C-alpha cells in the first residue's frame, strides 16, 4: 500500500485530479459542498485519534502529548478551512460597473473574483505527521478553494500517512486527494512537471526545495511554488529587558528551544543577548538541561543534525557546550556577522547564543540575518530607542514578529503569517497557515462586459450569497444597485488636453 | 545623460534607493506624503504633454493620437495610485485579539498588515513610452506602497525617458526613483542580483524575461519577479454569433487587431471562428485593409516581426495573405492544435485565423492554448451550450475574459486584471494595472503580542486612520473594542480529547 510511486502512478494520480476538476465539488460555487466534506474529515480524524497517535508516535518519537495536540490542531485546521470556504473572503470579489466616457475616465463593466488554480501538488513534512501531512493545512486550504490535490507523503511516517489516507478515501470523491508514497526524488520531479499540475506546496530542506524549484523552472510554463525551506527564527533580547527579567526570559526561551527536540520550523535557533547577561544565560542553560528528551524524527534527521552541528562547531569564533544532548553554541556578534555558516539553520536540538557588546555590534549582527518565519524582539520600554532601530530590520526579514512568548506553535487565525522572505519561504507574500493559506491556490480572473447569465457565482448584481465585496470602490454586502459608479474628476482635461 | 549604465551606476542607484527606504516618505504611515508626490507628478506630466508627445512620436512612430491618449492614461494612473495609497485597502489590516484557552482554540494577540518590500527594480517596455516607462504604472504602484524604485529605461525611447526622468527628479526626493539607461543586458543582471533589491517588474520578450528569471534564481535569496512575457490573446467566435453578427464582429476585431500596428500586449493574435464564416471573414479583411499604417516601434521590433512571420508562414498547414502590410495567416483548428509554433506570439501587425469545423475540433484548439493576458468569447444566447464548455477553459488560461469589445486598452479600475498564467505573466496571481498592481510590492507581516506603543500605523485599537479592517472575523471600520473575540466551538473536545 505504501509502495514507491512510479512515474505511471504519478500520471494516474494527476489524471484523476484533472478529471475531478471541473465537476462537483470543484465547480465555482461548490464551496459549501467542499466545506461539508472538510467537516466530515475533521470528525473522522477526531474519532480515530487514539489509533492515529499511537501509529505516529511509533514512527516519529514525538510523544503522545505533542501528537494529540498536533492532531487536534489538524482537526481544527480542517474546520477552519471549512468555515473560510463557506464565508468566502478568499474570493475577494470586486465589481466596477461601466462608465460611459472616453478612456481613461470611462470603462466597460469589469468584475473580478479569485478562482481555483486547478490540480495542485503537495509534499508532506517530516516534522508534522498530521498538521503538514495527508490531511494537513496544505491539503485543507487547497481543497477549500476548489483544487484537487496530489499529495506525496513523507517517507518518515508512511503508516500514519496510510491510515489518514484511508480515512480520507472513505469520505472524499474520486480524484479529490490522491496519495503517493516513496523515498525517491524521481516521482517528485515528475509530479511538479506534469502539465495539469498548476501549483505546488512543500515543507522541507533547502536542498529539496531548490531541486523542486529547478524542476519547475524547466517547465514550458513555470507554476507557483510555495516552499518552506528553513529558518533560524532569530530572537533579540534587549539590554534593559535582559537586566529586568533575564531569568524569566532565559527560562521561556529554553522552553521554546527544546519543544519537540528543536524540530519545529519556528524553533528559535539564534538568540542575540547582551554579553555578560549572566541571569539570562544561567536560566537558559538550566532550562535546557531540565527539558524532556526523546529520539529525533528519523535517521536522516539524526545524520543531518550531526553534520550541521559539526560544521557550526568548526566555524570561526564558535564554542560549544553539550547540555545533555542539546547543543548550545556561542559566538560573538562580530564573528556572527562575518560568518555565513553561523546563520544557517541546524535542524534539531541546537541553539546559537550570540553575544553583543553594544548597539553597533548588535546592529551588524541583525543586518546579517536572512529571511525567517519569525523574529522575536524582547524589549522593555527603557529599550525603546534601541528597539526603534532593530524593529524595522526584523520586519524586513520575518513573516511574524513576536514581542512575547515563543515562536514555536502557530495560531489558527485570519491574521497569522507563516512564511517570510527566502529561504523561510519561496513566496514571502504567502502563508501556509491561517486565512492567507487559502489565497495561495487561487488566481484573480476578470470578466469584462459579461452578460449576467454567464457571470460566475459571487459576481451577480444581487449578491445572492451575501459576500463582502468591493463595488465601485465601496466595501459592501449590498447589491450592485446600491453603489452606482462615479466618474473620476478629469480636472477639465477631456476638453482641453490636445488644444491648450 | 542617457549613457550606458555601468556596474558602478547600478550600485550607486541601488545604494541611493536603500538609503531612501526607511526615511520619509517611505516609513509605514507616510502614505499621504507619497500620494501628494504622485499627484504632483501627474500634474507635471500633464503640463509638459505637448513636448513629451512630440519626443515620443519621433522615437516610437506611434502617432500623436495614441500618444496623447497614453500620456493621459499615465497621468490618471499616477492619480489613481495616489488615491489608492491614501485609501489604504492595499494594507489589508487584519486583527485577531487574544483568546485565553489552550491551543488550537486559544491564541495570543496577532495583527497583520501589508508592508513595502523595500527597493525594487523596474524595466520599462518598448511599446508604452509613457504608461509602462519612467513614470508608468510599475513605478507608480511601487512608490504608492512605499518602495523606492531603480528603473531601467527601454533603449527604444531614451530621450522621452530622459525628459520624464527630469520631471520626476524635480519633484521626488533623492533615491525615490533612480533612472538608468542603455542597451546592454549586463546592467540588468547586476540590478536584479543586487542584495538590496527586493522585487523586480518587467514587460518584454520571453527570452529577456527568462534571462532575468535565471539571474534571480541564482541569488542566495531569489526575489519576486513580475514579468509580462507575451500573449496571443485568443478570441473565440461561436457559430451563432458568427451567423447573427459576423460582419459587425469582423469589423470590431479588425479594429482591435490593427491598433498601434498590433503592438499592444493585449493584441488579439489568434482568432478562432467557424470554417466558412464568409461575412465575418470579409468584414475582417476589409477592416484590416482600411486600418491606418505607421512604422513599427524600432528596428529590433521590425526584425523580430519579420522573423516571427517567416516561422509562422513555414509552419504546417499555414497560409498567408498580405493585407497591405498586415499579415493574415490561416490554419485549420486541427493543425493549430498540433503545432506549437502556431501558438507563439508574433509581435506586430499579424493575425492568425483558425477555422474550426465543429465542437470537437474547436475544443482541441482551445485546449492547446497557453497562458494569456486576455481571452475573448463572442457568444449569442443560442451558443450557450457550447459556451458552457469553452468558458471554463478560457478562465483557466486568461487573466481577463471579454464578452464584447476588443482586448487592447485596459481600464484603470479596482477590478482590472492585467496578468495571467505563464508566459503572459511570471506571476499569474498578480496584475500590473489597477488596484491589484499595488499589492505586488508588499508582503504581509504579523505582529504577535505587540505592545500598543510599538504597533505599526493601521493596526491600532482605535483605527485612527479609518481603514476597513477585519477584526476578529468582522469587516469593519470601527475600533477593535466593538468586535470582541469569540472562541471557536470545540465540540466538547477540550474536555474529552485524551480520555474518551
Coordinates of N, CA and C in Angstrom, one line a residue, chain B residues 70-266:
Chain B
X70 N -2.1 57.8 -24.4 CA -1.3 57.1 -23.5 C -0.8 58.0 -22.3
X71 N -0.5 59.2 -22.7 CA 0.0 60.1 -21.7 C -1.1 60.5 -20.7
X72 N -2.3 60.7 -21.2 CA -3.4 60.9 -20.3 C -3.6 59.7 -19.4
X73 N -3.5 58.6 -19.9 CA -3.7 57.4 -19.1 C -2.6 57.3 -18.0
X74 N -1.4 57.7 -18.4 CA -0.3 57.7 -17.4 C -0.5 58.7 -16.3
X75 N -1.0 59.8 -16.6 CA -1.4 60.8 -15.6 C -2.5 60.3 -14.7
X76 N -3.5 59.6 -15.3 CA -4.6 59.0 -14.5 C -4.0 57.9 -13.6
X77 N -3.1 57.1 -14.1 CA -2.5 56.0 -13.3 C -1.8 56.6 -12.0
X78 N -1.1 57.7 -12.2 CA -0.4 58.3 -11.1 C -1.5 58.8 -10.1
X79 N -2.5 59.4 -10.6 CA -3.6 59.9 -9.7 C -4.3 58.7 -9.0
X80 N -4.6 57.7 -9.7 CA -5.2 56.5 -9.1 C -4.4 55.9 -8.1
X81 N -3.1 55.8 -8.3 CA -2.2 55.2 -7.3 C -2.2 56.1 -6.1
X82 N -2.2 57.4 -6.3 CA -2.3 58.3 -5.2 C -3.6 58.1 -4.3
X83 N -4.7 57.9 -5.0 CA -6.0 57.7 -4.3 C -5.9 56.4 -3.6
X84 N -5.4 55.4 -4.2 CA -5.3 54.0 -3.5 C -4.3 54.1 -2.3
X85 N -3.2 54.8 -2.5 CA -2.3 55.0 -1.3 C -3.0 55.6 -0.1
X86 N -3.8 56.7 -0.4 CA -4.5 57.3 0.7 C -5.5 56.5 1.3
X87 N -6.3 55.7 0.5 CA -7.4 55.0 1.0 C -7.0 53.8 1.8
X88 N -5.9 53.1 1.3 CA -5.2 52.1 2.2 C -5.8 50.7 2.1
X89 N -6.6 50.3 1.1 CA -7.1 49.0 1.0 C -6.0 48.0 0.8
X90 N -4.9 48.4 0.2 CA -3.7 47.6 -0.1 C -3.1 47.1 1.2
X91 N -3.3 47.8 2.3 CA -2.7 47.4 3.6 C -3.3 46.2 4.1
X92 N -4.6 45.9 3.8 CA -5.3 44.7 4.2 C -5.1 44.4 5.7
X93 N -5.4 45.3 6.6 CA -5.1 45.0 8.0 C -6.1 44.0 8.6
X94 N -5.6 43.1 9.4 CA -6.3 42.0 10.0 C -5.9 41.9 11.5
X95 N -6.9 41.9 12.3 CA -6.6 41.9 13.8 C -7.4 40.8 14.4
X96 N -6.6 39.9 15.1 CA -7.3 38.9 16.0 C -6.8 39.0 17.4
X97 N -7.7 39.4 18.3 CA -7.2 39.6 19.7 C -7.1 38.3 20.4
X98 N -6.5 38.3 21.6 CA -6.1 37.1 22.3 C -7.4 36.4 22.8
X99 N -7.3 35.1 22.8 CA -8.3 34.2 23.4 C -7.6 33.4 24.4
X100 N -8.1 33.4 25.7 CA -7.4 32.7 26.8 C -7.9 31.3 26.9
X101 N -7.3 30.4 26.1 CA -7.7 29.0 26.2 C -6.5 28.2 25.6
X102 N -6.4 26.9 25.8 CA -5.2 26.2 25.3 C -5.4 26.1 23.7
X103 N -4.2 26.0 23.0 CA -4.3 25.8 21.6 C -5.0 24.5 21.2
X104 N -5.7 24.4 20.1 CA -5.7 25.4 19.0 C -6.9 26.4 19.1
X105 N -7.6 26.4 20.3 CA -8.7 27.2 20.4 C -8.4 28.6 21.0
X106 N -7.3 28.6 21.8 CA -6.8 29.9 22.3 C -5.8 30.5 21.4
X107 N -5.4 31.7 21.6 CA -4.4 32.3 20.8 C -3.9 33.6 21.4
X108 N -2.6 34.0 21.1 CA -2.2 35.4 21.5 C -2.8 36.4 20.6
X109 N -2.6 37.7 20.9 CA -3.0 38.8 20.0 C -2.1 38.8 18.8
X110 N -2.7 38.7 17.6 CA -2.0 38.7 16.4 C -2.6 39.7 15.4
X111 N -1.8 40.5 14.8 CA -2.3 41.5 13.9 C -1.4 41.5 12.7
X112 N -2.0 41.6 11.5 CA -1.1 41.7 10.3 C -1.4 42.8 9.4
X113 N -0.5 43.2 8.6 CA -0.6 44.3 7.7 C 0.4 44.1 6.6
X114 N 0.0 44.6 5.4 CA 1.0 44.5 4.2 C 2.0 45.6 4.3
X115 N 3.3 45.3 4.1 CA 4.3 46.3 4.2 C 5.2 46.3 2.9
X116 N 5.7 47.4 2.6 CA 6.5 47.6 1.4 C 7.7 46.7 1.5
X117 N 8.1 46.1 0.3 CA 9.2 45.1 0.3 C 10.6 45.8 0.4
X118 N 10.7 47.0 0.1 CA 12.0 47.7 0.0 C 12.3 48.2 -1.4
X119 N 13.5 48.5 -1.7 CA 13.8 49.0 -3.1 C 13.5 47.9 -4.1
X120 N 12.9 48.3 -5.2 CA 12.6 47.4 -6.3 C 13.1 47.8 -7.6
X121 N 13.3 46.9 -8.5 CA 13.8 47.2 -9.9 C 12.6 47.1 -10.9
X122 N 12.6 48.1 -11.8 CA 11.6 48.1 -12.8 C 12.2 48.2 -14.2
X123 N 11.8 47.5 -15.1 CA 12.3 47.5 -16.5 C 11.2 48.0 -17.4
X124 N 11.5 49.1 -18.1 CA 10.4 49.8 -18.9 C 10.2 49.0 -20.2
X125 N 9.0 49.2 -20.8 CA 8.6 48.5 -22.0 C 8.9 49.3 -23.3
X126 N 9.1 48.6 -24.4 CA 9.3 49.3 -25.7 C 8.0 49.9 -26.1
X127 N 6.9 49.3 -25.9 CA 5.7 49.7 -26.6 C 4.8 50.7 -25.9
X128 N 5.2 51.1 -24.7 CA 4.5 52.1 -23.9 C 5.5 53.1 -23.4
X129 N 5.8 54.1 -24.2 CA 6.9 55.0 -23.8 C 6.5 55.9 -22.6
X130 N 5.2 55.9 -22.2 CA 4.8 56.6 -21.0 C 4.2 55.6 -20.0
X131 N 3.2 54.9 -20.4 CA 2.4 54.1 -19.4 C 3.1 53.0 -18.7
X132 N 4.1 52.4 -19.4 CA 4.9 51.4 -18.8 C 6.4 51.8 -18.8
X133 N 6.7 53.1 -18.6 CA 8.1 53.5 -18.6 C 8.4 54.3 -17.4
X134 N 9.1 55.4 -17.5 CA 9.7 56.0 -16.3 C 8.7 56.3 -15.2
X135 N 7.6 57.0 -15.5 CA 6.6 57.2 -14.5 C 5.3 56.4 -14.8
X136 N 5.6 55.2 -15.3 CA 4.5 54.3 -15.6 C 3.9 53.6 -14.4
X137 N 3.1 52.6 -14.7 CA 2.3 52.1 -13.5 C 3.2 51.2 -12.6
X138 N 4.3 50.6 -13.1 CA 5.1 49.8 -12.2 C 5.8 50.8 -11.2
X139 N 6.3 51.9 -11.7 CA 6.8 52.9 -10.7 C 5.7 53.4 -9.8
X140 N 4.6 53.8 -10.4 CA 3.5 54.5 -9.6 C 3.0 53.5 -8.5
X141 N 2.8 52.3 -8.8 CA 2.3 51.3 -7.8 C 3.3 51.0 -6.8
X142 N 4.6 50.8 -7.1 CA 5.6 50.5 -6.2 C 5.8 51.7 -5.2
X143 N 5.9 52.9 -5.8 CA 6.1 54.1 -5.0 C 4.9 54.3 -4.0
X144 N 3.7 54.0 -4.6 CA 2.5 54.2 -3.8 C 2.5 53.5 -2.4
X145 N 3.1 52.3 -2.5 CA 3.1 51.5 -1.2 C 4.4 51.7 -0.4
X146 N 5.3 52.5 -1.0 CA 6.5 52.8 -0.2 C 7.8 52.1 -0.6
X147 N 7.9 51.7 -1.9 CA 9.1 51.1 -2.4 C 9.9 52.1 -3.2
X148 N 11.1 52.4 -2.9 CA 12.0 53.2 -3.8 C 12.2 52.4 -5.1
X149 N 12.3 53.0 -6.2 CA 12.4 52.3 -7.5 C 13.8 52.6 -8.2
X150 N 14.4 51.6 -8.7 CA 15.5 51.8 -9.6 C 15.0 51.3 -11.0
X151 N 14.9 52.2 -11.9 CA 14.3 51.9 -13.2 C 15.2 51.9 -14.4
X152 N 15.2 50.8 -15.1 CA 16.0 50.7 -16.3 C 15.1 51.1 -17.5
X153 N 15.4 52.2 -18.2 CA 14.6 52.6 -19.3 C 14.7 51.7 -20.5
X154 N 13.8 51.8 -21.4 CA 13.9 51.0 -22.6 C 14.7 51.7 -23.7
X155 N 15.7 51.0 -24.3 CA 16.5 51.7 -25.3 C 15.8 52.3 -26.5
X156 N 14.5 51.9 -26.7 CA 13.8 52.4 -27.8 C 13.4 53.8 -27.7
X157 N 13.4 54.4 -26.5 CA 12.9 55.8 -26.4 C 13.7 56.5 -25.3
X158 N 15.0 56.6 -25.5 CA 15.8 57.2 -24.4 C 15.5 58.7 -24.1
X159 N 15.3 59.5 -25.2 CA 15.1 60.9 -25.0 C 13.7 61.2 -24.3
X160 N 12.7 60.5 -24.7 CA 11.4 60.6 -23.9 C 11.6 60.2 -22.5
X161 N 12.4 59.1 -22.2 CA 12.6 58.7 -20.9 C 13.4 59.7 -20.1
X162 N 14.4 60.3 -20.7 CA 15.2 61.3 -20.0 C 14.3 62.6 -19.7
X163 N 13.4 62.9 -20.6 CA 12.6 64.1 -20.3 C 11.6 63.8 -19.2
X164 N 11.1 62.6 -19.1 CA 10.2 62.3 -18.0 C 11.0 62.2 -16.7
X165 N 12.2 61.6 -16.8 CA 13.1 61.5 -15.6 C 13.4 62.8 -15.0
X166 N 13.6 63.8 -15.9 CA 13.9 65.2 -15.5 C 12.8 65.8 -14.7
X167 N 11.6 65.5 -15.2 CA 10.4 66.0 -14.4 C 10.3 65.3 -13.1
X168 N 10.5 64.0 -13.0 CA 10.5 63.2 -11.8 C 11.5 63.8 -10.8
X169 N 12.7 64.0 -11.3 CA 13.8 64.5 -10.4 C 13.5 65.8 -9.8
X170 N 12.7 66.6 -10.5 CA 12.4 68.0 -9.9 C 11.4 67.9 -8.8
X171 N 10.7 66.7 -8.6 CA 9.6 66.6 -7.6 C 10.0 65.6 -6.5
X172 N 10.6 64.5 -6.9 CA 10.8 63.4 -5.9 C 12.1 63.6 -5.1
X173 N 12.1 63.0 -3.9 CA 13.3 63.1 -3.0 C 14.3 62.2 -3.6
X174 N 15.6 62.4 -3.2 CA 16.7 61.6 -3.6 C 16.5 60.1 -3.3
X175 N 16.8 59.3 -4.3 CA 16.7 57.9 -4.1 C 15.3 57.3 -4.3
X176 N 14.3 58.1 -4.5 CA 13.0 57.6 -4.7 C 12.8 56.9 -6.1
X177 N 13.5 57.5 -7.1 CA 13.4 57.0 -8.4 C 14.8 57.2 -9.1
X178 N 15.6 56.2 -9.3 CA 16.8 56.3 -10.0 C 16.7 55.7 -11.3
X179 N 17.1 56.5 -12.4 CA 16.8 56.1 -13.7 C 18.2 55.7 -14.4
X180 N 18.2 54.5 -15.0 CA 19.4 54.0 -15.7 C 19.1 53.8 -17.2
X181 N 20.1 54.0 -18.0 CA 19.9 53.9 -19.5 C 20.8 52.8 -20.1
X182 N 20.5 52.4 -21.3 CA 21.5 51.5 -22.0 C 20.8 50.4 -22.7
X183 N 21.6 49.8 -23.6 CA 21.1 48.7 -24.5 C 21.5 47.3 -24.0
X184 N 22.6 47.3 -23.1 CA 23.2 46.0 -22.8 C 22.4 45.3 -21.7
X185 N 22.7 44.0 -21.6 CA 22.0 43.2 -20.6 C 22.7 43.1 -19.3
X186 N 24.0 43.4 -19.3 CA 24.9 43.3 -18.1 C 24.3 44.1 -16.9
X187 N 23.9 45.4 -17.2 CA 23.4 46.2 -16.1 C 22.1 45.6 -15.5
X188 N 21.3 45.0 -16.4 CA 20.0 44.4 -16.0 C 20.3 43.3 -15.0
X189 N 21.3 42.5 -15.3 CA 21.6 41.3 -14.4 C 22.1 41.8 -13.1
X190 N 23.0 42.8 -13.1 CA 23.6 43.3 -11.9 C 22.4 43.9 -11.0
X191 N 21.5 44.5 -11.7 CA 20.4 45.1 -10.9 C 19.5 44.1 -10.2
X192 N 19.1 43.0 -10.9 CA 18.2 42.1 -10.2 C 19.0 41.2 -9.2
X193 N 20.3 41.2 -9.3 CA 21.1 40.4 -8.4 C 21.6 41.2 -7.2
X194 N 21.3 42.5 -7.2 CA 21.8 43.4 -6.0 C 21.0 43.0 -4.8
X195 N 21.8 42.8 -3.7 CA 21.2 42.3 -2.4 C 20.0 43.1 -2.0
X196 N 20.1 44.5 -2.1 CA 19.1 45.3 -1.5 C 17.8 45.4 -2.4
X197 N 17.9 44.9 -3.6 CA 16.7 44.9 -4.5 C 15.8 43.7 -4.0
X198 N 14.5 44.0 -3.7 CA 13.6 43.1 -3.1 C 12.5 42.5 -4.0
X199 N 12.4 43.0 -5.3 CA 11.5 42.5 -6.3 C 11.8 43.2 -7.6
X200 N 11.3 42.6 -8.7 CA 11.5 43.2 -10.0 C 10.3 43.1 -10.8
X201 N 10.0 44.2 -11.6 CA 8.9 44.2 -12.6 C 9.5 44.4 -14.0
X202 N 8.9 43.7 -14.9 CA 9.4 43.6 -16.3 C 8.3 43.5 -17.3
X203 N 8.4 44.2 -18.4 CA 7.5 43.9 -19.5 C 8.3 43.8 -20.8
X204 N 8.3 42.7 -21.4 CA 9.1 42.5 -22.6 C 9.0 41.1 -23.2
X205 N 10.1 40.6 -23.8 CA 10.1 39.4 -24.5 C 10.3 38.2 -23.6
X206 N 9.8 37.0 -24.1 CA 10.0 35.8 -23.3 C 11.5 35.5 -23.1
X207 N 12.3 35.7 -24.1 CA 13.8 35.5 -23.9 C 14.4 36.4 -22.8
X208 N 14.0 37.7 -22.9 CA 14.6 38.7 -22.0 C 14.1 38.4 -20.5
X209 N 12.8 38.0 -20.4 CA 12.2 37.7 -19.1 C 12.8 36.4 -18.5
X210 N 13.0 35.4 -19.4 CA 13.6 34.2 -18.9 C 15.1 34.4 -18.4
X211 N 15.8 35.3 -19.1 CA 17.2 35.6 -18.7 C 17.2 36.3 -17.3
X212 N 16.3 37.2 -17.1 CA 16.2 37.9 -15.8 C 15.8 36.8 -14.7
X213 N 14.9 36.0 -15.0 CA 14.4 35.0 -14.1 C 15.6 34.0 -13.7
X214 N 16.4 33.6 -14.6 CA 17.6 32.8 -14.3 C 18.5 33.5 -13.4
X215 N 18.8 34.8 -13.7 CA 19.7 35.6 -12.8 C 19.1 35.7 -11.4
X216 N 17.8 35.8 -11.3 CA 17.2 35.9 -10.0 C 17.3 34.6 -9.2
X217 N 17.1 33.5 -10.0 CA 17.2 32.2 -9.3 C 18.6 31.9 -8.9
X218 N 19.6 32.6 -9.4 CA 21.0 32.4 -8.9 C 21.3 33.1 -7.6
X219 N 20.4 34.0 -7.2 CA 20.6 34.7 -5.9 C 20.6 33.7 -4.8
X220 N 21.3 34.1 -3.7 CA 21.1 33.4 -2.4 C 19.7 33.4 -2.0
X221 N 19.0 34.5 -2.2 CA 17.6 34.7 -1.9 C 16.8 35.2 -3.1
X222 N 16.3 34.2 -3.9 CA 15.5 34.6 -5.0 C 14.4 35.6 -4.6
X223 N 14.2 36.6 -5.4 CA 13.1 37.6 -5.1 C 12.0 37.5 -6.0
X224 N 10.8 38.1 -5.7 CA 9.7 38.0 -6.6 C 10.0 38.7 -7.9
X225 N 9.5 38.1 -9.0 CA 9.7 38.6 -10.3 C 8.4 38.7 -11.1
X226 N 7.9 39.9 -11.3 CA 6.7 40.1 -12.0 C 7.0 40.5 -13.5
X227 N 7.0 39.5 -14.3 CA 7.4 39.6 -15.7 C 6.2 39.4 -16.6
X228 N 6.0 40.3 -17.6 CA 4.9 40.1 -18.6 C 5.7 39.8 -19.9
X229 N 5.5 38.5 -20.3 CA 6.4 38.0 -21.3 C 5.8 37.6 -22.7
X230 N 4.5 38.0 -22.9 CA 3.9 37.7 -24.2 C 2.6 37.0 -24.1
X231 N 1.7 37.2 -25.0 CA 0.4 36.6 -25.0 C -0.2 36.6 -26.4
X232 N -1.0 35.6 -26.8 CA -1.6 35.6 -28.1 C -3.1 36.2 -28.0
X233 N -3.6 36.3 -26.7 CA -4.9 36.9 -26.5 C -6.0 36.3 -27.5
X234 N -6.2 35.0 -27.3 CA -7.1 34.3 -28.2 C -8.6 34.8 -28.2
X235 N -9.2 34.8 -29.3 CA -10.6 35.2 -29.5 C -11.4 34.0 -30.0
X236 N -12.5 33.6 -29.4 CA -13.4 32.6 -29.9 C -14.7 33.2 -30.4
X237 N -15.0 33.0 -31.6 CA -16.3 33.5 -32.2 C -17.1 32.2 -32.3
X238 N -18.3 32.2 -31.6 CA -19.1 31.0 -31.7 C -20.0 31.0 -32.9
X239 N -20.5 29.8 -33.3 CA -21.2 29.8 -34.6 C -22.4 30.7 -34.7
X240 N -23.3 30.7 -33.7 CA -24.5 31.5 -33.8 C -24.1 33.0 -33.8
X241 N -23.1 33.4 -33.1 CA -22.7 34.8 -33.1 C -22.1 35.2 -34.5
X242 N -21.4 34.2 -35.1 CA -20.8 34.5 -36.4 C -21.9 34.6 -37.4
X243 N -23.0 33.8 -37.2 CA -24.1 33.8 -38.1 C -24.9 35.1 -38.0
X244 N -25.2 35.5 -36.7 CA -26.1 36.6 -36.5 C -25.5 37.9 -36.7
X245 N -24.1 38.1 -36.4 CA -23.5 39.4 -36.4 C -22.0 39.3 -36.8
X246 N -21.8 38.4 -37.9 CA -20.5 38.2 -38.3 C -19.8 39.4 -38.9
X247 N -20.5 40.2 -39.6 CA -20.0 41.4 -40.2 C -19.5 42.4 -39.1
X248 N -20.4 42.6 -38.1 CA -20.0 43.6 -37.1 C -18.8 43.1 -36.3
X249 N -18.8 41.8 -36.0 CA -17.7 41.2 -35.2 C -16.4 41.3 -36.0
X250 N -16.5 41.0 -37.3 CA -15.3 41.1 -38.1 C -14.7 42.5 -38.1
X251 N -15.6 43.4 -38.2 CA -15.1 44.8 -38.2 C -14.5 45.2 -36.9
X252 N -15.2 44.9 -35.8 CA -14.7 45.2 -34.4 C -13.3 44.6 -34.2
X253 N -13.2 43.3 -34.6 CA -11.9 42.6 -34.3 C -10.8 43.1 -35.2
X254 N -11.1 43.5 -36.4 CA -10.1 44.1 -37.3 C -9.6 45.4 -36.6
X255 N -10.5 46.2 -36.1 CA -10.1 47.4 -35.4 C -9.1 47.1 -34.2
X256 N -9.5 46.1 -33.4 CA -8.7 45.7 -32.3 C -7.3 45.2 -32.7
X257 N -7.3 44.4 -33.8 CA -6.0 43.8 -34.2 C -5.1 44.8 -34.9
X258 N -5.6 45.9 -35.3 CA -4.7 46.9 -36.0 C -4.3 48.1 -35.2
X259 N -4.8 48.2 -34.0 CA -4.5 49.3 -33.1 C -3.0 49.4 -32.9
X260 N -2.4 50.5 -33.1 CA -0.9 50.7 -33.0 C -0.1 49.6 -33.7
X261 N -0.6 49.3 -34.9 CA 0.1 48.3 -35.7 C 0.3 46.9 -34.9
X262 N -0.7 46.6 -34.1 CA -0.7 45.3 -33.4 C 0.4 45.2 -32.3
X263 N 0.9 46.4 -31.9 CA 1.9 46.4 -30.9 C 1.4 46.6 -29.5
X264 N 0.2 46.1 -29.2 CA -0.3 46.0 -27.8 C 0.0 44.7 -27.2
X265 N 0.3 44.6 -25.9 CA 0.4 43.3 -25.2 C -0.9 42.5 -25.3
X266 N -2.0 43.2 -25.4 CA -3.3 42.6 -25.4 C -3.8 42.4 -26.8

